[in-house]
PDB file of C-alpha atoms in Angstrom:
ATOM      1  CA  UNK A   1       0.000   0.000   0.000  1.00  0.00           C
ATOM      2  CA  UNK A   2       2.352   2.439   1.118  1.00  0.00           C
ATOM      3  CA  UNK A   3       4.820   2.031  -1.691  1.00  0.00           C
ATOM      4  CA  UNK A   4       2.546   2.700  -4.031  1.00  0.00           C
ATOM      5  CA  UNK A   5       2.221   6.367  -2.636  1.00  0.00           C
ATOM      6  CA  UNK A   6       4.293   9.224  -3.061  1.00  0.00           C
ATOM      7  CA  UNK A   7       5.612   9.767   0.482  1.00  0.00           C
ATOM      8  CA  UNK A   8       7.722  12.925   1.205  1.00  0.00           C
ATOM      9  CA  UNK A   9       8.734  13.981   4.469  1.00  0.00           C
ATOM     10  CA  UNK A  10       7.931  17.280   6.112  1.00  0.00           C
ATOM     11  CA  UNK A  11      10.386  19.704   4.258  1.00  0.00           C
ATOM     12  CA  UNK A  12       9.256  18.504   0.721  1.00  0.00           C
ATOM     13  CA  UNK A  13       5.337  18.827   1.738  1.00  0.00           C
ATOM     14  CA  UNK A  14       5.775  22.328   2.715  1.00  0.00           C
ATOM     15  CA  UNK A  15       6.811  23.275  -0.004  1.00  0.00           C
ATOM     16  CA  UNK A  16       4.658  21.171  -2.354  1.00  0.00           C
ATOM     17  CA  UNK A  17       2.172  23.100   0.055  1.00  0.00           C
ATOM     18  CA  UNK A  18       3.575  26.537  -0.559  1.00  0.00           C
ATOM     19  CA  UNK A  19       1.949  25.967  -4.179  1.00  0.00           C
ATOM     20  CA  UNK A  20      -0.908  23.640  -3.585  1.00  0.00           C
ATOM     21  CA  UNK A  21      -4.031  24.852  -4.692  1.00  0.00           C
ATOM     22  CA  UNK A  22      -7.128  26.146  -2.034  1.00  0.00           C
ATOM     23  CA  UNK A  23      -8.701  22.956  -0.985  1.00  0.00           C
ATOM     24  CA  UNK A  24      -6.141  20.307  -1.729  1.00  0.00           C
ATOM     25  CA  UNK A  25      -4.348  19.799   1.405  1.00  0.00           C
ATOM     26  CA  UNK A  26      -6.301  17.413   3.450  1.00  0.00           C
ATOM     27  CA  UNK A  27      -5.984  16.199   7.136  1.00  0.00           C
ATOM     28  CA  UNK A  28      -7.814  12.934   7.519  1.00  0.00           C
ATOM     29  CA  UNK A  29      -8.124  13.223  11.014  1.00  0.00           C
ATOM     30  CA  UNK A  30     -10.643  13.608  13.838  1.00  0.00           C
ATOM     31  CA  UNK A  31     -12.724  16.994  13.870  1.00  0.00           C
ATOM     32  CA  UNK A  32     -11.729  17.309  17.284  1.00  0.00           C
ATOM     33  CA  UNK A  33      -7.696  16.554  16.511  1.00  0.00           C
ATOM     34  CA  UNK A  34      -8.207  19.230  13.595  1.00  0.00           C
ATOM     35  CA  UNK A  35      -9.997  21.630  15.460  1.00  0.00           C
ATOM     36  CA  UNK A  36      -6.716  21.461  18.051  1.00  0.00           C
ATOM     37  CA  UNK A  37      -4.130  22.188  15.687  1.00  0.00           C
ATOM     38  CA  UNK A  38      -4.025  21.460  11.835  1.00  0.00           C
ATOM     39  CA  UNK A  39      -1.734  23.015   9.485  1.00  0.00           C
ATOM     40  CA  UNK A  40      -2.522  26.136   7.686  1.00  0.00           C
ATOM     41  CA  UNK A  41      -5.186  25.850   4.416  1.00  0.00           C
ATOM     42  CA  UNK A  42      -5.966  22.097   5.429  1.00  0.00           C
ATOM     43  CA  UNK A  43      -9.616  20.709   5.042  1.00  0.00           C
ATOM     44  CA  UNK A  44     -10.949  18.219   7.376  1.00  0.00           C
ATOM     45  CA  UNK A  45     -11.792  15.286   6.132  1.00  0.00           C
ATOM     46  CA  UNK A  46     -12.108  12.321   8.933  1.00  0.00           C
ATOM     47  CA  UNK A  47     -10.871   9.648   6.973  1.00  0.00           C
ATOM     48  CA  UNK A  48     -13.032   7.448  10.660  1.00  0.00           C
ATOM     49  CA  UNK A  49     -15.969   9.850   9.434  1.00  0.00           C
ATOM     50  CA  UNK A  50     -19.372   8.992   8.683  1.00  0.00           C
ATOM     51  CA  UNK A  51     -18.737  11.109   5.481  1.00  0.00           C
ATOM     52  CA  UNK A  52     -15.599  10.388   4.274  1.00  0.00           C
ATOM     53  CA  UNK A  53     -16.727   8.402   1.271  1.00  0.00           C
ATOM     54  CA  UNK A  54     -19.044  11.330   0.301  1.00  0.00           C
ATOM     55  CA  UNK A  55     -16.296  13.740   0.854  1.00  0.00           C
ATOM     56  CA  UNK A  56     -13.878  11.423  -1.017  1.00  0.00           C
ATOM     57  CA  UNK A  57     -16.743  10.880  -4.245  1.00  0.00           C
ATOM     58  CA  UNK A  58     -16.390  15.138  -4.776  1.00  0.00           C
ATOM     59  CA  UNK A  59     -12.794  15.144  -4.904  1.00  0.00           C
ATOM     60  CA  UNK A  60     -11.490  16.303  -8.329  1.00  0.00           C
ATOM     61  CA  UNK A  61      -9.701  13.290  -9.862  1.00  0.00           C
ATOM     62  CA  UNK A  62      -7.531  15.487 -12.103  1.00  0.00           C
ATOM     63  CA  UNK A  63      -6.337  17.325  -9.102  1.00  0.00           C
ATOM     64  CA  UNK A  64      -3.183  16.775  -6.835  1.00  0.00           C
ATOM     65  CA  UNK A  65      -4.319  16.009  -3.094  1.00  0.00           C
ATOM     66  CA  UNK A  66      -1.541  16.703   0.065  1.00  0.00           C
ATOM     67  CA  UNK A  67      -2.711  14.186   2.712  1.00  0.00           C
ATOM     68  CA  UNK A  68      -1.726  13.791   6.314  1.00  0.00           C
ATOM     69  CA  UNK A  69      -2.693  12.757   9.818  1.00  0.00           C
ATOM     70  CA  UNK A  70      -1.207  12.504  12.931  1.00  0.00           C
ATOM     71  CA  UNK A  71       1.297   8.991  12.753  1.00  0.00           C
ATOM     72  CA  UNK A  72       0.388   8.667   9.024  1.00  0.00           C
ATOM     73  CA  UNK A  73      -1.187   5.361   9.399  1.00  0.00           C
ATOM     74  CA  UNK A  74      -4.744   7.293   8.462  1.00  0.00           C
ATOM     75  CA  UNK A  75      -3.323   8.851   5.916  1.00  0.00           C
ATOM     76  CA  UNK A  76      -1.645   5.850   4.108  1.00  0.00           C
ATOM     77  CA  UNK A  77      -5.416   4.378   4.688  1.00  0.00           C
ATOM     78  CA  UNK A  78      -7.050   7.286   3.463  1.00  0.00           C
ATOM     79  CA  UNK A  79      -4.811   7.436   0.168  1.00  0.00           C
ATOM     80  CA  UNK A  80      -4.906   3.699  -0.559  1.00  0.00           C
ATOM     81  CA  UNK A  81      -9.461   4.596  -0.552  1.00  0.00           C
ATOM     82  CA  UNK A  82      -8.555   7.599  -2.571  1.00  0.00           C
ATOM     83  CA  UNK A  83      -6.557   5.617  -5.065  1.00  0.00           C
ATOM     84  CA  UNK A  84      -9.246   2.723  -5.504  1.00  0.00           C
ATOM     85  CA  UNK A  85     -11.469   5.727  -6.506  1.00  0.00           C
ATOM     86  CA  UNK A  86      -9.980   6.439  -9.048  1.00  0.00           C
ATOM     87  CA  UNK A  87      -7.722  10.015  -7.603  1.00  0.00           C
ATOM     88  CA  UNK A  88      -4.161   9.398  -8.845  1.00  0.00           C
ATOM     89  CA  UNK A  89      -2.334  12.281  -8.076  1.00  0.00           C
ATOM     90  CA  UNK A  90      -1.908  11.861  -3.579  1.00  0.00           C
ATOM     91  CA  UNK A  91       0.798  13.265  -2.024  1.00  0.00           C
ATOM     92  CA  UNK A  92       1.734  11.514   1.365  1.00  0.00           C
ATOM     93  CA  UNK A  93       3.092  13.056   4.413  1.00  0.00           C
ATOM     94  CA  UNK A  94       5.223  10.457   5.618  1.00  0.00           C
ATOM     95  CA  UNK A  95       5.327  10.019   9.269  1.00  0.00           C
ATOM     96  CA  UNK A  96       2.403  12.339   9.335  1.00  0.00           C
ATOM     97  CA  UNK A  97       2.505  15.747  11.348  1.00  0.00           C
ATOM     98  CA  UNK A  98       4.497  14.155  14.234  1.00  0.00           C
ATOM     99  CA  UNK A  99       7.760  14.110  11.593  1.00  0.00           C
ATOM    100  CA  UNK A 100       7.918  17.595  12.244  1.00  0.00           C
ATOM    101  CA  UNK A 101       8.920  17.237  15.392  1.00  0.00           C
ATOM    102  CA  UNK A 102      11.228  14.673  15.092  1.00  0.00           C
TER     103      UNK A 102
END
């Protein structure tokens, strides 16, 4: 799963960021993990959700997506659902928000 992904680490997804279009960066974490701290532009889109397959179905598939949790194990999830529906162009944040500290 995770190899099939484009995974960059934190200094190569802020910049990817820096030029990412309104609405493509997208934390697939808890609204009450987002609502604590996400990183600037990011939608929520709770990849646990009720919605997230709704969400995911109005997704561009022509458009680059940023995605990232907390650990990344969400967000490798969330990509591998994306892919199998048909979005191609997911850009993983490997290690997930915690790499920044690291």
């Amino acid at each position: 799963m995770k190899q099939e992904l484009k995974n960059v680490g934190p200094e190569e997804f802020d910049y990817l960021r820096s030029a990412a279009k309104k609405g493509t960066l997208l934390d697939v974490r808890s609204e009450d993990e987002f609502a604590d701290y996400h990183l600037e532009g990011a939608r929520n889109m709770n990849y646990l959700g009720p919605n997230f397959l709704e969400q995911m179905d109005q997704l561009d598939p022509e458009e680059t997506y940023l995605v990232y949790c907390r650990s990344g194990r969400r967000s490798v999830r969330a990509c591998t659902l994306m892919k199998n529906a048909g979005l191609k162009n997911l850009i993983h944040l490997d290690g997930g928000i915690n790499a920044y500290s690291e």
